[in-house]
Amino acid sequence: MASSLSANQKVAVVTGSSSGIGYETSLTLSRNGFLTYATMRNLNKIENIKSLAEKEKLPLKILQLDVTDDGSVKNAMQSIIAEASRIDVLVNNAGYALNGAFEDVAMEELKAQYETNLFGVTRVTQAALPIMRKQKSGTIVNISSGVVTIGGFPGGSAYVSTKFAIEGLSKSMAYELEPFGIKVVLVEPGVIRTNFVNGMVAAKKSQDPNSPYSQIMQKMSASFEPMLENGSSADVVAKVVLNAVTSENPSPRYLAGKDIETWMEAKRSMSDEEFYKMMKQNMMK
């Protein structure tokens, strides 16, 4: 793994890089010349990305970073600045989905969901912004979700609400940071064939067969498999991220995946009521 910064080389930081979108994005950026810090909470999961980076002699470094921990974020950012002196790209990708009907989600479970998906983005971005402002440039990519297009899904109230929050956060930040030469980009993936669904955390009460929402949740779970079969691979999202961060004037928002584009076209052509009925039929068969 090459790690020294060459002249005019840009520096990228990616969170949640142990698998899925973060993994593919870290590899794609490093393959395209970025000195890439592939960060992750658990360094026991580094073997795959480490071996590929060494084999291809990529400019990629692996760094421990837990987005829910102030000290971890501070230490990671200090290490990056000490080594590279700059951050040109920040990809906020780390996150997970809490699955469960709204009434079944405990407050502590909901807080934990927000701690990673929203406050984690806030914590890492606020740590990176001083250096970006100092260098008067930078691009922040926040990985949102195509669920903001469809508006939600059964069992997704916790997860979906964090992604709507990311959308509002990003759009507001864009106004504030533009005077400093910093761009803010949203990437909204559709269904992606990763371990994300398998890694969903089920709310404890939602696992009770006596939950009044048990039948609804069973139908929703059954709909995941065909959606995954028709989903896109994580490298589709990585290529969208690469396009955004190498564009002189990136779009404020990018869709990633064939299904999300189909949903968007359908939503444009239907009333809210028609779109709701269509999605309900697809998800609640």
PDB file of C-alpha atoms in Angstrom:
ATOM      1  CA  MET A   1       0.000   0.000   0.000  1.00  0.00           C
ATOM      2  CA  ALA A   2       1.567   3.228  -1.126  1.00  0.00           C
ATOM      3  CA  SER A   3       0.848   6.080   1.296  1.00  0.00           C
ATOM      4  CA  SER A   4       3.141   9.046   0.634  1.00  0.00           C
ATOM      5  CA  LEU A   5       1.460  12.136  -0.787  1.00  0.00           C
ATOM      6  CA  SER A   6       2.751  13.133  -4.212  1.00  0.00           C
ATOM      7  CA  ALA A   7       2.579  16.618  -5.702  1.00  0.00           C
ATOM      8  CA  ASN A   8      -0.997  17.737  -6.488  1.00  0.00           C
ATOM      9  CA  GLN A   9      -2.419  14.458  -5.186  1.00  0.00           C
ATOM     10  CA  LYS A  10      -5.797  14.835  -3.527  1.00  0.00           C
ATOM     11  CA  VAL A  11      -6.718  13.276  -0.201  1.00  0.00           C
ATOM     12  CA  ALA A  12      -9.989  11.434   0.453  1.00  0.00           C
ATOM     13  CA  VAL A  13     -11.470  10.162   3.703  1.00  0.00           C
ATOM     14  CA  VAL A  14     -14.199   7.498   3.597  1.00  0.00           C
ATOM     15  CA  THR A  15     -16.117   6.257   6.636  1.00  0.00           C
ATOM     16  CA  GLY A  16     -17.569   2.764   6.948  1.00  0.00           C
ATOM     17  CA  SER A  17     -15.020   1.221   4.596  1.00  0.00           C
ATOM     18  CA  SER A  18     -14.936  -2.349   5.856  1.00  0.00           C
ATOM     19  CA  SER A  19     -17.616  -3.506   3.402  1.00  0.00           C
ATOM     20  CA  GLY A  20     -20.227  -2.499   0.853  1.00  0.00           C
ATOM     21  CA  ILE A  21     -20.374   1.045  -0.486  1.00  0.00           C
ATOM     22  CA  GLY A  22     -17.536   2.349   1.693  1.00  0.00           C
ATOM     23  CA  TYR A  23     -15.271  -0.527   0.682  1.00  0.00           C
ATOM     24  CA  GLU A  24     -15.884  -0.047  -3.048  1.00  0.00           C
ATOM     25  CA  THR A  25     -15.663   3.742  -2.806  1.00  0.00           C
ATOM     26  CA  SER A  26     -12.306   3.612  -1.023  1.00  0.00           C
ATOM     27  CA  LEU A  27     -10.892   1.279  -3.673  1.00  0.00           C
ATOM     28  CA  THR A  28     -12.348   3.310  -6.563  1.00  0.00           C
ATOM     29  CA  LEU A  29     -10.958   6.608  -5.276  1.00  0.00           C
ATOM     30  CA  SER A  30      -7.510   5.148  -4.610  1.00  0.00           C
ATOM     31  CA  ARG A  31      -7.469   3.492  -8.055  1.00  0.00           C
ATOM     32  CA  ASN A  32      -8.089   6.923  -9.515  1.00  0.00           C
ATOM     33  CA  GLY A  33      -5.192   8.582  -7.777  1.00  0.00           C
ATOM     34  CA  PHE A  34      -6.623   9.811  -4.471  1.00  0.00           C
ATOM     35  CA  LEU A  35      -4.595   9.144  -1.358  1.00  0.00           C
ATOM     36  CA  THR A  36      -7.487   7.456   0.394  1.00  0.00           C
ATOM     37  CA  TYR A  37      -8.006   6.922   4.098  1.00  0.00           C
ATOM     38  CA  ALA A  38     -10.354   3.962   4.363  1.00  0.00           C
ATOM     39  CA  THR A  39     -11.716   4.292   7.876  1.00  0.00           C
ATOM     40  CA  MET A  40     -13.738   1.806   9.867  1.00  0.00           C
ATOM     41  CA  ARG A  41     -14.855   1.133  13.421  1.00  0.00           C
ATOM     42  CA  ASN A  42     -13.558  -2.423  13.608  1.00  0.00           C
ATOM     43  CA  LEU A  43     -10.016  -3.048  12.394  1.00  0.00           C
ATOM     44  CA  ASN A  44     -10.610  -6.797  12.540  1.00  0.00           C
ATOM     45  CA  LYS A  45     -12.321  -6.404   9.172  1.00  0.00           C
ATOM     46  CA  ILE A  46      -9.372  -4.957   7.234  1.00  0.00           C
ATOM     47  CA  GLU A  47      -8.028  -8.098   5.535  1.00  0.00           C
ATOM     48  CA  ASN A  48      -9.918  -7.904   2.216  1.00  0.00           C
ATOM     49  CA  ILE A  49      -9.309  -4.236   1.498  1.00  0.00           C
ATOM     50  CA  LYS A  50      -5.752  -4.415   2.822  1.00  0.00           C
ATOM     51  CA  SER A  51      -4.782  -7.349   0.609  1.00  0.00           C
ATOM     52  CA  LEU A  52      -6.292  -5.739  -2.508  1.00  0.00           C
ATOM     53  CA  ALA A  53      -4.590  -2.427  -1.827  1.00  0.00           C
ATOM     54  CA  GLU A  54      -1.224  -4.136  -1.330  1.00  0.00           C
ATOM     55  CA  LYS A  55      -1.657  -6.286  -4.428  1.00  0.00           C
ATOM     56  CA  GLU A  56      -2.508  -3.285  -6.620  1.00  0.00           C
ATOM     57  CA  LYS A  57      -0.066  -0.948  -4.822  1.00  0.00           C
ATOM     58  CA  LEU A  58      -2.858   1.541  -4.215  1.00  0.00           C
ATOM     59  CA  PRO A  59      -2.431   4.841  -2.364  1.00  0.00           C
ATOM     60  CA  LEU A  60      -4.722   3.639   0.428  1.00  0.00           C
ATOM     61  CA  LYS A  61      -4.332   3.710   4.182  1.00  0.00           C
ATOM     62  CA  ILE A  62      -6.587   1.994   6.705  1.00  0.00           C
ATOM     63  CA  LEU A  63      -7.482   3.914   9.838  1.00  0.00           C
ATOM     64  CA  GLN A  64      -9.663   3.197  12.860  1.00  0.00           C
ATOM     65  CA  LEU A  65     -12.542   5.655  13.167  1.00  0.00           C
ATOM     66  CA  ASP A  66     -15.734   5.167  15.150  1.00  0.00           C
ATOM     67  CA  VAL A  67     -18.168   7.878  14.059  1.00  0.00           C
ATOM     68  CA  THR A  68     -20.020   7.622  17.393  1.00  0.00           C
ATOM     69  CA  ASP A  69     -16.928   8.418  19.474  1.00  0.00           C
ATOM     70  CA  ASP A  70     -15.559  11.955  19.813  1.00  0.00           C
ATOM     71  CA  GLY A  71     -12.087  10.777  20.777  1.00  0.00           C
ATOM     72  CA  SER A  72     -11.864   8.308  17.908  1.00  0.00           C
ATOM     73  CA  VAL A  73     -12.862  10.951  15.358  1.00  0.00           C
ATOM     74  CA  LYS A  74     -10.423  13.485  16.809  1.00  0.00           C
ATOM     75  CA  ASN A  75      -7.538  11.012  16.793  1.00  0.00           C
ATOM     76  CA  ALA A  76      -8.234   9.903  13.218  1.00  0.00           C
ATOM     77  CA  MET A  77      -8.422  13.466  11.918  1.00  0.00           C
ATOM     78  CA  GLN A  78      -5.240  14.439  13.734  1.00  0.00           C
ATOM     79  CA  SER A  79      -3.425  11.475  12.164  1.00  0.00           C
ATOM     80  CA  ILE A  80      -4.662  12.375   8.678  1.00  0.00           C
ATOM     81  CA  ILE A  81      -3.678  16.024   8.981  1.00  0.00           C
ATOM     82  CA  ALA A  82      -0.275  15.125  10.430  1.00  0.00           C
ATOM     83  CA  GLU A  83       0.437  12.820   7.484  1.00  0.00           C
ATOM     84  CA  ALA A  84      -1.325  14.475   4.555  1.00  0.00           C
ATOM     85  CA  SER A  85      -1.869  18.092   5.709  1.00  0.00           C
ATOM     86  CA  ARG A  86      -5.169  18.328   3.843  1.00  0.00           C
ATOM     87  CA  ILE A  87      -8.571  16.735   3.169  1.00  0.00           C
ATOM     88  CA  ASP A  88     -10.022  17.248  -0.287  1.00  0.00           C
ATOM     89  CA  VAL A  89     -12.883  14.749  -0.132  1.00  0.00           C
ATOM     90  CA  LEU A  90     -14.933  13.445   2.772  1.00  0.00           C
ATOM     91  CA  VAL A  91     -17.380  10.614   2.092  1.00  0.00           C
ATOM     92  CA  ASN A  92     -19.786  10.114   4.985  1.00  0.00           C
ATOM     93  CA  ASN A  93     -20.934   6.552   4.432  1.00  0.00           C
ATOM     94  CA  ALA A  94     -20.952   4.790   7.826  1.00  0.00           C
ATOM     95  CA  GLY A  95     -24.420   3.770   8.908  1.00  0.00           C
ATOM     96  CA  TYR A  96     -26.874   0.961   9.537  1.00  0.00           C
ATOM     97  CA  ALA A  97     -30.625   0.351   9.485  1.00  0.00           C
ATOM     98  CA  LEU A  98     -32.776  -0.226  12.527  1.00  0.00           C
ATOM     99  CA  ASN A  99     -35.740  -2.302  11.424  1.00  0.00           C
ATOM    100  CA  GLY A 100     -39.016  -2.300  13.316  1.00  0.00           C
ATOM    101  CA  ALA A 101     -42.479  -0.777  13.389  1.00  0.00           C
ATOM    102  CA  PHE A 102     -42.437   2.688  14.919  1.00  0.00           C
ATOM    103  CA  GLU A 103     -44.369   1.724  18.057  1.00  0.00           C
ATOM    104  CA  ASP A 104     -42.014  -1.194  18.653  1.00  0.00           C
ATOM    105  CA  VAL A 105     -38.844   0.895  18.510  1.00  0.00           C
ATOM    106  CA  ALA A 106     -37.471   1.707  21.967  1.00  0.00           C
ATOM    107  CA  MET A 107     -36.182   5.217  22.584  1.00  0.00           C
ATOM    108  CA  GLU A 108     -32.653   3.943  23.254  1.00  0.00           C
ATOM    109  CA  GLU A 109     -32.695   2.038  19.962  1.00  0.00           C
ATOM    110  CA  LEU A 110     -33.814   5.173  18.141  1.00  0.00           C
ATOM    111  CA  LYS A 111     -31.095   7.261  19.809  1.00  0.00           C
ATOM    112  CA  ALA A 112     -28.453   4.727  18.769  1.00  0.00           C
ATOM    113  CA  GLN A 113     -29.704   4.882  15.174  1.00  0.00           C
ATOM    114  CA  TYR A 114     -29.375   8.663  15.143  1.00  0.00           C
ATOM    115  CA  GLU A 115     -26.032   8.545  16.916  1.00  0.00           C
ATOM    116  CA  THR A 116     -24.487   6.689  13.976  1.00  0.00           C
ATOM    117  CA  ASN A 117     -26.471   7.841  10.954  1.00  0.00           C
ATOM    118  CA  LEU A 118     -26.873  11.540  11.752  1.00  0.00           C
ATOM    119  CA  PHE A 119     -24.675  12.585  14.651  1.00  0.00           C
ATOM    120  CA  GLY A 120     -21.839  10.478  13.245  1.00  0.00           C
ATOM    121  CA  VAL A 121     -21.981  12.478  10.009  1.00  0.00           C
ATOM    122  CA  THR A 122     -22.090  15.688  12.044  1.00  0.00           C
ATOM    123  CA  ARG A 123     -19.158  14.667  14.244  1.00  0.00           C
ATOM    124  CA  VAL A 124     -16.852  13.698  11.360  1.00  0.00           C
ATOM    125  CA  THR A 125     -17.804  16.649   9.157  1.00  0.00           C
ATOM    126  CA  GLN A 126     -17.300  19.218  11.896  1.00  0.00           C
ATOM    127  CA  ALA A 127     -13.856  17.727  12.524  1.00  0.00           C
ATOM    128  CA  ALA A 128     -12.929  18.009   8.833  1.00  0.00           C
ATOM    129  CA  LEU A 129     -14.313  21.477   8.141  1.00  0.00           C
ATOM    130  CA  PRO A 130     -11.561  23.599   9.751  1.00  0.00           C
ATOM    131  CA  ILE A 131      -8.915  22.148   7.417  1.00  0.00           C
ATOM    132  CA  MET A 132     -11.210  22.456   4.378  1.00  0.00           C
ATOM    133  CA  ARG A 133     -11.929  26.096   5.218  1.00  0.00           C
ATOM    134  CA  LYS A 134      -8.213  26.753   5.699  1.00  0.00           C
ATOM    135  CA  GLN A 135      -7.378  25.301   2.278  1.00  0.00           C
ATOM    136  CA  LYS A 136     -10.484  27.027   0.790  1.00  0.00           C
ATOM    137  CA  SER A 137     -11.622  23.884  -0.989  1.00  0.00           C
ATOM    138  CA  GLY A 138     -13.161  20.488  -0.465  1.00  0.00           C
ATOM    139  CA  THR A 139     -16.068  18.229  -1.347  1.00  0.00           C
ATOM    140  CA  ILE A 140     -18.300  16.544   1.216  1.00  0.00           C
ATOM    141  CA  VAL A 141     -20.311  13.574  -0.045  1.00  0.00           C
ATOM    142  CA  ASN A 142     -23.119  12.418   2.209  1.00  0.00           C
ATOM    143  CA  ILE A 143     -24.471   8.981   1.375  1.00  0.00           C
ATOM    144  CA  SER A 144     -28.217   9.289   1.826  1.00  0.00           C
ATOM    145  CA  SER A 145     -30.723   6.776   0.464  1.00  0.00           C
ATOM    146  CA  GLY A 146     -33.273   6.324  -2.268  1.00  0.00           C
ATOM    147  CA  VAL A 147     -35.863   5.894   0.468  1.00  0.00           C
ATOM    148  CA  VAL A 148     -36.210   9.678   0.556  1.00  0.00           C
ATOM    149  CA  THR A 149     -37.623   9.385  -2.963  1.00  0.00           C
ATOM    150  CA  ILE A 150     -40.269   6.818  -2.065  1.00  0.00           C
ATOM    151  CA  GLY A 151     -40.947   8.498   1.266  1.00  0.00           C
ATOM    152  CA  GLY A 152     -40.561   5.502   3.546  1.00  0.00           C
ATOM    153  CA  PHE A 153     -41.317   1.807   4.013  1.00  0.00           C
ATOM    154  CA  PRO A 154     -42.880  -0.381   6.711  1.00  0.00           C
ATOM    155  CA  GLY A 155     -40.426  -0.940   9.543  1.00  0.00           C
ATOM    156  CA  GLY A 156     -38.171   1.850   8.335  1.00  0.00           C
ATOM    157  CA  SER A 157     -39.315   4.827  10.400  1.00  0.00           C
ATOM    158  CA  ALA A 158     -36.052   5.075  12.361  1.00  0.00           C
ATOM    159  CA  TYR A 159     -33.696   4.587   9.425  1.00  0.00           C
ATOM    160  CA  VAL A 160     -35.681   6.630   6.916  1.00  0.00           C
ATOM    161  CA  SER A 161     -36.013   9.574   9.280  1.00  0.00           C
ATOM    162  CA  THR A 162     -32.219   9.735   9.663  1.00  0.00           C
ATOM    163  CA  LYS A 163     -31.842   9.912   5.893  1.00  0.00           C
ATOM    164  CA  PHE A 164     -34.388  12.720   5.610  1.00  0.00           C
ATOM    165  CA  ALA A 165     -32.355  14.501   8.284  1.00  0.00           C
ATOM    166  CA  ILE A 166     -29.175  14.015   6.228  1.00  0.00           C
ATOM    167  CA  GLU A 167     -30.924  15.579   3.228  1.00  0.00           C
ATOM    168  CA  GLY A 168     -31.889  18.692   5.184  1.00  0.00           C
ATOM    169  CA  LEU A 169     -28.487  18.910   6.807  1.00  0.00           C
ATOM    170  CA  SER A 170     -26.687  18.669   3.471  1.00  0.00           C
ATOM    171  CA  LYS A 171     -28.813  21.232   1.682  1.00  0.00           C
ATOM    172  CA  SER A 172     -28.390  23.734   4.515  1.00  0.00           C
ATOM    173  CA  MET A 173     -24.640  23.120   4.750  1.00  0.00           C
ATOM    174  CA  ALA A 174     -24.271  23.768   1.016  1.00  0.00           C
ATOM    175  CA  TYR A 175     -25.348  27.396   1.457  1.00  0.00           C
ATOM    176  CA  GLU A 176     -23.079  27.939   4.445  1.00  0.00           C
ATOM    177  CA  LEU A 177     -19.959  26.346   2.965  1.00  0.00           C
ATOM    178  CA  GLU A 178     -20.076  27.647  -0.598  1.00  0.00           C
ATOM    179  CA  PRO A 179     -18.290  30.925   0.340  1.00  0.00           C
ATOM    180  CA  PHE A 180     -15.352  28.818   1.564  1.00  0.00           C
ATOM    181  CA  GLY A 181     -15.038  26.854  -1.679  1.00  0.00           C
ATOM    182  CA  ILE A 182     -16.535  23.724  -0.141  1.00  0.00           C
ATOM    183  CA  LYS A 183     -19.137  21.709  -2.040  1.00  0.00           C
ATOM    184  CA  VAL A 184     -21.749  19.437  -0.457  1.00  0.00           C
ATOM    185  CA  VAL A 185     -23.146  16.538  -2.474  1.00  0.00           C
ATOM    186  CA  LEU A 186     -25.889  14.013  -1.730  1.00  0.00           C
ATOM    187  CA  VAL A 187     -25.740  10.522  -3.202  1.00  0.00           C
ATOM    188  CA  GLU A 188     -28.977   8.522  -2.993  1.00  0.00           C
ATOM    189  CA  PRO A 189     -28.455   4.796  -3.643  1.00  0.00           C
ATOM    190  CA  GLY A 190     -31.335   2.512  -4.436  1.00  0.00           C
ATOM    191  CA  VAL A 191     -31.276  -1.135  -3.370  1.00  0.00           C
ATOM    192  CA  ILE A 192     -27.637  -2.225  -3.377  1.00  0.00           C
ATOM    193  CA  ARG A 193     -26.460  -5.820  -3.200  1.00  0.00           C
ATOM    194  CA  THR A 194     -24.338  -5.598  -0.053  1.00  0.00           C
ATOM    195  CA  ASN A 195     -24.523  -7.024   3.453  1.00  0.00           C
ATOM    196  CA  PHE A 196     -26.559  -3.973   4.462  1.00  0.00           C
ATOM    197  CA  VAL A 197     -29.874  -5.843   4.650  1.00  0.00           C
ATOM    198  CA  ASN A 198     -28.272  -8.772   6.492  1.00  0.00           C
ATOM    199  CA  GLY A 199     -26.724  -6.245   8.840  1.00  0.00           C
ATOM    200  CA  MET A 200     -30.041  -4.645   9.743  1.00  0.00           C
ATOM    201  CA  VAL A 201     -30.634  -4.414  13.466  1.00  0.00           C
ATOM    202  CA  ALA A 202     -34.104  -5.573  14.471  1.00  0.00           C
ATOM    203  CA  ALA A 203     -35.840  -3.640  17.232  1.00  0.00           C
ATOM    204  CA  LYS A 204     -36.283  -6.016  20.171  1.00  0.00           C
ATOM    205  CA  LYS A 205     -40.057  -5.644  20.473  1.00  0.00           C
ATOM    206  CA  SER A 206     -40.477  -6.108  16.730  1.00  0.00           C
ATOM    207  CA  GLN A 207     -39.148  -9.663  17.042  1.00  0.00           C
ATOM    208  CA  ASP A 208     -42.027 -10.619  19.297  1.00  0.00           C
ATOM    209  CA  PRO A 209     -44.539 -12.702  17.262  1.00  0.00           C
ATOM    210  CA  ASN A 210     -47.278 -11.142  19.389  1.00  0.00           C
ATOM    211  CA  SER A 211     -46.466  -7.648  18.149  1.00  0.00           C
ATOM    212  CA  PRO A 212     -49.546  -6.110  16.502  1.00  0.00           C
ATOM    213  CA  TYR A 213     -47.254  -5.293  13.561  1.00  0.00           C
ATOM    214  CA  SER A 214     -45.913  -8.828  13.134  1.00  0.00           C
ATOM    215  CA  GLN A 215     -47.806  -9.561   9.925  1.00  0.00           C
ATOM    216  CA  ILE A 216     -46.840  -6.244   8.340  1.00  0.00           C
ATOM    217  CA  MET A 217     -43.174  -6.823   9.152  1.00  0.00           C
ATOM    218  CA  GLN A 218     -43.271 -10.365   7.738  1.00  0.00           C
ATOM    219  CA  LYS A 219     -44.652  -9.096   4.449  1.00  0.00           C
ATOM    220  CA  MET A 220     -42.005  -6.378   4.284  1.00  0.00           C
ATOM    221  CA  SER A 221     -39.210  -8.832   5.044  1.00  0.00           C
ATOM    222  CA  ALA A 222     -40.449 -11.147   2.281  1.00  0.00           C
ATOM    223  CA  SER A 223     -40.227  -8.292  -0.224  1.00  0.00           C
ATOM    224  CA  PHE A 224     -36.516  -7.684   0.471  1.00  0.00           C
ATOM    225  CA  GLU A 225     -35.248 -10.756  -1.390  1.00  0.00           C
ATOM    226  CA  PRO A 226     -36.668  -9.894  -4.842  1.00  0.00           C
ATOM    227  CA  MET A 227     -35.582  -6.279  -4.379  1.00  0.00           C
ATOM    228  CA  LEU A 228     -32.022  -7.411  -3.675  1.00  0.00           C
ATOM    229  CA  GLU A 229     -32.032  -9.677  -6.732  1.00  0.00           C
ATOM    230  CA  ASN A 230     -32.836  -6.657  -8.880  1.00  0.00           C
ATOM    231  CA  GLY A 231     -30.505  -4.335  -7.001  1.00  0.00           C
ATOM    232  CA  SER A 232     -27.250  -2.781  -8.160  1.00  0.00           C
ATOM    233  CA  SER A 233     -23.721  -3.607  -7.044  1.00  0.00           C
ATOM    234  CA  ALA A 234     -21.865  -1.308  -4.656  1.00  0.00           C
ATOM    235  CA  ASP A 235     -19.373  -0.275  -7.328  1.00  0.00           C
ATOM    236  CA  VAL A 236     -22.231   1.563  -9.095  1.00  0.00           C
ATOM    237  CA  VAL A 237     -22.413   3.913  -6.113  1.00  0.00           C
ATOM    238  CA  ALA A 238     -18.625   4.199  -5.956  1.00  0.00           C
ATOM    239  CA  LYS A 239     -18.508   5.348  -9.591  1.00  0.00           C
ATOM    240  CA  VAL A 240     -21.176   7.967  -8.881  1.00  0.00           C
ATOM    241  CA  VAL A 241     -19.103   9.251  -5.954  1.00  0.00           C
ATOM    242  CA  LEU A 242     -16.000   9.397  -8.167  1.00  0.00           C
ATOM    243  CA  ASN A 243     -17.918  11.357 -10.791  1.00  0.00           C
ATOM    244  CA  ALA A 244     -19.145  13.813  -8.167  1.00  0.00           C
ATOM    245  CA  VAL A 245     -15.755  14.485  -6.565  1.00  0.00           C
ATOM    246  CA  THR A 246     -13.905  14.854  -9.871  1.00  0.00           C
ATOM    247  CA  SER A 247     -16.480  17.203 -11.389  1.00  0.00           C
ATOM    248  CA  GLU A 248     -15.643  20.915 -11.400  1.00  0.00           C
ATOM    249  CA  ASN A 249     -19.298  21.712 -10.755  1.00  0.00           C
ATOM    250  CA  PRO A 250     -20.940  18.663  -9.191  1.00  0.00           C
ATOM    251  CA  SER A 251     -24.691  18.317  -8.937  1.00  0.00           C
ATOM    252  CA  PRO A 252     -26.123  18.809  -5.433  1.00  0.00           C
ATOM    253  CA  ARG A 253     -27.714  15.362  -5.712  1.00  0.00           C
ATOM    254  CA  TYR A 254     -27.009  12.110  -7.555  1.00  0.00           C
ATOM    255  CA  LEU A 255     -29.113   8.977  -7.887  1.00  0.00           C
ATOM    256  CA  ALA A 256     -27.280   5.638  -7.868  1.00  0.00           C
ATOM    257  CA  GLY A 257     -28.882   2.426  -9.071  1.00  0.00           C
ATOM    258  CA  LYS A 258     -31.394   1.356 -11.672  1.00  0.00           C
ATOM    259  CA  ASP A 259     -34.288   0.923  -9.251  1.00  0.00           C
ATOM    260  CA  ILE A 260     -34.041   4.415  -7.770  1.00  0.00           C
ATOM    261  CA  GLU A 261     -34.165   5.919 -11.248  1.00  0.00           C
ATOM    262  CA  THR A 262     -37.316   3.894 -11.971  1.00  0.00           C
ATOM    263  CA  TRP A 263     -38.901   5.063  -8.715  1.00  0.00           C
ATOM    264  CA  MET A 264     -38.078   8.666  -9.497  1.00  0.00           C
ATOM    265  CA  GLU A 265     -39.633   8.455 -12.953  1.00  0.00           C
ATOM    266  CA  ALA A 266     -42.754   6.863 -11.484  1.00  0.00           C
ATOM    267  CA  LYS A 267     -43.049   9.513  -8.804  1.00  0.00           C
ATOM    268  CA  ARG A 268     -42.814  12.305 -11.374  1.00  0.00           C
ATOM    269  CA  SER A 269     -45.642  10.784 -13.400  1.00  0.00           C
ATOM    270  CA  MET A 270     -48.016  10.012 -10.518  1.00  0.00           C
ATOM    271  CA  SER A 271     -49.906  11.828  -7.811  1.00  0.00           C
ATOM    272  CA  ASP A 272     -48.735  11.223  -4.250  1.00  0.00           C
ATOM    273  CA  GLU A 273     -51.713   8.949  -3.675  1.00  0.00           C
ATOM    274  CA  GLU A 274     -51.032   6.905  -6.814  1.00  0.00           C
ATOM    275  CA  PHE A 275     -47.358   6.523  -5.946  1.00  0.00           C
ATOM    276  CA  TYR A 276     -48.188   5.458  -2.386  1.00  0.00           C
ATOM    277  CA  LYS A 277     -50.571   2.777  -3.645  1.00  0.00           C
ATOM    278  CA  MET A 278     -48.007   1.461  -6.117  1.00  0.00           C
ATOM    279  CA  MET A 279     -45.260   1.211  -3.496  1.00  0.00           C
ATOM    280  CA  LYS A 280     -47.660  -0.374  -1.011  1.00  0.00           C
ATOM    281  CA  GLN A 281     -48.501  -3.096  -3.537  1.00  0.00           C
ATOM    282  CA  ASN A 282     -44.808  -3.778  -4.144  1.00  0.00           C
ATOM    283  CA  MET A 283     -43.820  -3.870  -0.483  1.00  0.00           C
ATOM    284  CA  MET A 284     -46.859  -5.473   1.134  1.00  0.00           C
ATOM    285  CA  LYS A 285     -47.680  -8.380  -1.160  1.00  0.00           C
TER     286      LYS A 285
END
